[in-house]
Amino acid sequence: HIRRLEDIVNSDVWILGFSTMVRKHLRFMRCEATLDAFKQCDLFLKIPDLQRNGLILYTELKKMCRELGDTYVEEHILTKSCSKKVSVECAWEALKFLKDEGIMVIEKKRVFLPALYDDEKTIADCIRALSEKPAWH
């Protein structure tokens, strides 16, 4: 794993910013580098624009979900929230990249972190199953 980690740092360091990608490439669970960590190590500007913009949106989505207690953020709210750091066009491209890589789930113009999406879907499925059962008497 150390050799693979070194290869990623040298070629695709952006992978380390997304736990989904770290799990996929290194099989490490729930590990990711923060946006601030990339900046402190002078690696942030070495990340290609698409992935760098994706990291900005991903960081903002995590922050908004944590602060608001929501499981998702509307696409237009997320892109507007990042508009001082990422142009609108680049934000939409980054959203597509994040969705294509499985880093975010986008459904009905709502942007989810995969774990929160899975949790919400599981809860909804349980409630649906309960509501379809006959009432107790």
JSON list of N, CA, C and O in Angstrom, two decimals, residues 66-87:
[
{"chain": "A", "resi": 66, "resn": "ARG", "atom": "N", "xyz": [-23.23, 19.25, 7.47]},
{"chain": "A", "resi": 66, "resn": "ARG", "atom": "CA", "xyz": [-22.91, 19.21, 8.90]},
{"chain": "A", "resi": 66, "resn": "ARG", "atom": "C", "xyz": [-23.55, 20.38, 9.64]},
{"chain": "A", "resi": 66, "resn": "ARG", "atom": "O", "xyz": [-24.20, 20.20, 10.67]},
{"chain": "A", "resi": 67, "resn": "GLU", "atom": "N", "xyz": [-23.40, 21.58, 9.11]},
{"chain": "A", "resi": 67, "resn": "GLU", "atom": "CA", "xyz": [-23.90, 22.78, 9.80]},
{"chain": "A", "resi": 67, "resn": "GLU", "atom": "C", "xyz": [-25.42, 22.87, 9.79]},
{"chain": "A", "resi": 67, "resn": "GLU", "atom": "O", "xyz": [-26.02, 23.32, 10.76]},
{"chain": "A", "resi": 68, "resn": "LEU", "atom": "N", "xyz": [-26.06, 22.45, 8.70]},
{"chain": "A", "resi": 68, "resn": "LEU", "atom": "CA", "xyz": [-27.50, 22.58, 8.57]},
{"chain": "A", "resi": 68, "resn": "LEU", "atom": "C", "xyz": [-28.24, 21.33, 9.07]},
{"chain": "A", "resi": 68, "resn": "LEU", "atom": "O", "xyz": [-29.46, 21.37, 9.24]},
{"chain": "A", "resi": 69, "resn": "GLY", "atom": "N", "xyz": [-27.51, 20.24, 9.24]},
{"chain": "A", "resi": 69, "resn": "GLY", "atom": "CA", "xyz": [-28.15, 19.00, 9.67]},
{"chain": "A", "resi": 69, "resn": "GLY", "atom": "C", "xyz": [-28.96, 18.33, 8.57]},
{"chain": "A", "resi": 69, "resn": "GLY", "atom": "O", "xyz": [-29.81, 17.50, 8.84]},
{"chain": "A", "resi": 70, "resn": "ASP", "atom": "N", "xyz": [-28.68, 18.69, 7.33]},
{"chain": "A", "resi": 70, "resn": "ASP", "atom": "CA", "xyz": [-29.40, 18.13, 6.19]},
{"chain": "A", "resi": 70, "resn": "ASP", "atom": "C", "xyz": [-28.60, 16.98, 5.57]},
{"chain": "A", "resi": 70, "resn": "ASP", "atom": "O", "xyz": [-27.39, 16.88, 5.74]},
{"chain": "A", "resi": 71, "resn": "THR", "atom": "N", "xyz": [-29.31, 16.13, 4.83]},
{"chain": "A", "resi": 71, "resn": "THR", "atom": "CA", "xyz": [-28.64, 15.03, 4.15]},
{"chain": "A", "resi": 71, "resn": "THR", "atom": "C", "xyz": [-28.27, 15.39, 2.71]},
{"chain": "A", "resi": 71, "resn": "THR", "atom": "O", "xyz": [-27.56, 14.64, 2.06]},
{"chain": "A", "resi": 72, "resn": "TYR", "atom": "N", "xyz": [-28.76, 16.52, 2.24]},
{"chain": "A", "resi": 72, "resn": "TYR", "atom": "CA", "xyz": [-28.45, 16.95, 0.87]},
{"chain": "A", "resi": 72, "resn": "TYR", "atom": "C", "xyz": [-28.49, 18.47, 0.79]},
{"chain": "A", "resi": 72, "resn": "TYR", "atom": "O", "xyz": [-28.97, 19.16, 1.70]},
{"chain": "A", "resi": 73, "resn": "VAL", "atom": "N", "xyz": [-27.99, 18.98, -0.33]},
{"chain": "A", "resi": 73, "resn": "VAL", "atom": "CA", "xyz": [-28.06, 20.41, -0.64]},
{"chain": "A", "resi": 73, "resn": "VAL", "atom": "C", "xyz": [-28.54, 20.50, -2.09]},
{"chain": "A", "resi": 73, "resn": "VAL", "atom": "O", "xyz": [-28.10, 19.72, -2.94]},
{"chain": "A", "resi": 74, "resn": "GLU", "atom": "N", "xyz": [-29.41, 21.44, -2.36]},
{"chain": "A", "resi": 74, "resn": "GLU", "atom": "CA", "xyz": [-29.88, 21.65, -3.74]},
{"chain": "A", "resi": 74, "resn": "GLU", "atom": "C", "xyz": [-28.68, 22.07, -4.60]},
{"chain": "A", "resi": 74, "resn": "GLU", "atom": "O", "xyz": [-27.81, 22.82, -4.15]},
{"chain": "A", "resi": 75, "resn": "GLU", "atom": "N", "xyz": [-28.65, 21.58, -5.84]},
{"chain": "A", "resi": 75, "resn": "GLU", "atom": "CA", "xyz": [-27.53, 21.87, -6.76]},
{"chain": "A", "resi": 75, "resn": "GLU", "atom": "C", "xyz": [-27.25, 23.37, -6.85]},
{"chain": "A", "resi": 75, "resn": "GLU", "atom": "O", "xyz": [-26.09, 23.79, -6.72]},
{"chain": "A", "resi": 76, "resn": "HIS", "atom": "N", "xyz": [-28.28, 24.16, -7.10]},
{"chain": "A", "resi": 76, "resn": "HIS", "atom": "CA", "xyz": [-28.07, 25.60, -7.31]},
{"chain": "A", "resi": 76, "resn": "HIS", "atom": "C", "xyz": [-27.58, 26.29, -6.05]},
{"chain": "A", "resi": 76, "resn": "HIS", "atom": "O", "xyz": [-26.82, 27.25, -6.12]},
{"chain": "A", "resi": 77, "resn": "ILE", "atom": "N", "xyz": [-27.95, 25.81, -4.89]},
{"chain": "A", "resi": 77, "resn": "ILE", "atom": "CA", "xyz": [-27.47, 26.39, -3.63]},
{"chain": "A", "resi": 77, "resn": "ILE", "atom": "C", "xyz": [-26.00, 26.07, -3.43]},
{"chain": "A", "resi": 77, "resn": "ILE", "atom": "O", "xyz": [-25.20, 26.93, -3.04]},
{"chain": "A", "resi": 78, "resn": "LEU", "atom": "N", "xyz": [-25.62, 24.83, -3.72]},
{"chain": "A", "resi": 78, "resn": "LEU", "atom": "CA", "xyz": [-24.22, 24.43, -3.58]},
{"chain": "A", "resi": 78, "resn": "LEU", "atom": "C", "xyz": [-23.33, 25.21, -4.55]},
{"chain": "A", "resi": 78, "resn": "LEU", "atom": "O", "xyz": [-22.29, 25.74, -4.15]},
{"chain": "A", "resi": 79, "resn": "THR", "atom": "N", "xyz": [-23.74, 25.29, -5.81]},
{"chain": "A", "resi": 79, "resn": "THR", "atom": "CA", "xyz": [-22.91, 26.01, -6.79]},
{"chain": "A", "resi": 79, "resn": "THR", "atom": "C", "xyz": [-22.83, 27.50, -6.44]},
{"chain": "A", "resi": 79, "resn": "THR", "atom": "O", "xyz": [-21.77, 28.11, -6.59]},
{"chain": "A", "resi": 80, "resn": "LYS", "atom": "N", "xyz": [-23.93, 28.08, -5.97]},
{"chain": "A", "resi": 80, "resn": "LYS", "atom": "CA", "xyz": [-23.92, 29.49, -5.58]},
{"chain": "A", "resi": 80, "resn": "LYS", "atom": "C", "xyz": [-23.02, 29.70, -4.36]},
{"chain": "A", "resi": 80, "resn": "LYS", "atom": "O", "xyz": [-22.29, 30.69, -4.29]},
{"chain": "A", "resi": 81, "resn": "SER", "atom": "N", "xyz": [-23.05, 28.77, -3.44]},
{"chain": "A", "resi": 81, "resn": "SER", "atom": "CA", "xyz": [-22.24, 28.88, -2.23]},
{"chain": "A", "resi": 81, "resn": "SER", "atom": "C", "xyz": [-20.74, 28.87, -2.55]},
{"chain": "A", "resi": 81, "resn": "SER", "atom": "O", "xyz": [-19.94, 29.44, -1.82]},
{"chain": "A", "resi": 82, "resn": "CYS", "atom": "N", "xyz": [-20.38, 28.24, -3.64]},
{"chain": "A", "resi": 82, "resn": "CYS", "atom": "CA", "xyz": [-18.97, 28.14, -4.05]},
{"chain": "A", "resi": 82, "resn": "CYS", "atom": "C", "xyz": [-18.58, 29.17, -5.10]},
{"chain": "A", "resi": 82, "resn": "CYS", "atom": "O", "xyz": [-17.44, 29.18, -5.57]},
{"chain": "A", "resi": 83, "resn": "SER", "atom": "N", "xyz": [-19.50, 30.06, -5.46]},
{"chain": "A", "resi": 83, "resn": "SER", "atom": "CA", "xyz": [-19.28, 30.95, -6.61]},
{"chain": "A", "resi": 83, "resn": "SER", "atom": "C", "xyz": [-18.12, 31.93, -6.45]},
{"chain": "A", "resi": 83, "resn": "SER", "atom": "O", "xyz": [-17.60, 32.41, -7.44]},
{"chain": "A", "resi": 84, "resn": "LYS", "atom": "N", "xyz": [-17.70, 32.21, -5.23]},
{"chain": "A", "resi": 84, "resn": "LYS", "atom": "CA", "xyz": [-16.55, 33.10, -5.05]},
{"chain": "A", "resi": 84, "resn": "LYS", "atom": "C", "xyz": [-15.22, 32.39, -5.32]},
{"chain": "A", "resi": 84, "resn": "LYS", "atom": "O", "xyz": [-14.21, 33.02, -5.58]},
{"chain": "A", "resi": 85, "resn": "LYS", "atom": "N", "xyz": [-15.26, 31.05, -5.27]},
{"chain": "A", "resi": 85, "resn": "LYS", "atom": "CA", "xyz": [-14.04, 30.26, -5.47]},
{"chain": "A", "resi": 85, "resn": "LYS", "atom": "C", "xyz": [-14.01, 29.54, -6.81]},
{"chain": "A", "resi": 85, "resn": "LYS", "atom": "O", "xyz": [-12.94, 29.24, -7.33]},
{"chain": "A", "resi": 86, "resn": "VAL", "atom": "N", "xyz": [-15.21, 29.25, -7.34]},
{"chain": "A", "resi": 86, "resn": "VAL", "atom": "CA", "xyz": [-15.32, 28.46, -8.57]},
{"chain": "A", "resi": 86, "resn": "VAL", "atom": "C", "xyz": [-16.38, 29.11, -9.45]},
{"chain": "A", "resi": 86, "resn": "VAL", "atom": "O", "xyz": [-17.48, 29.39, -8.97]},
{"chain": "A", "resi": 87, "resn": "SER", "atom": "N", "xyz": [-16.07, 29.33, -10.73]},
{"chain": "A", "resi": 87, "resn": "SER", "atom": "CA", "xyz": [-17.07, 29.90, -11.63]},
{"chain": "A", "resi": 87, "resn": "SER", "atom": "C", "xyz": [-18.25, 28.94, -11.75]},
{"chain": "A", "resi": 87, "resn": "SER", "atom": "O", "xyz": [-18.11, 27.73, -11.52]}
]
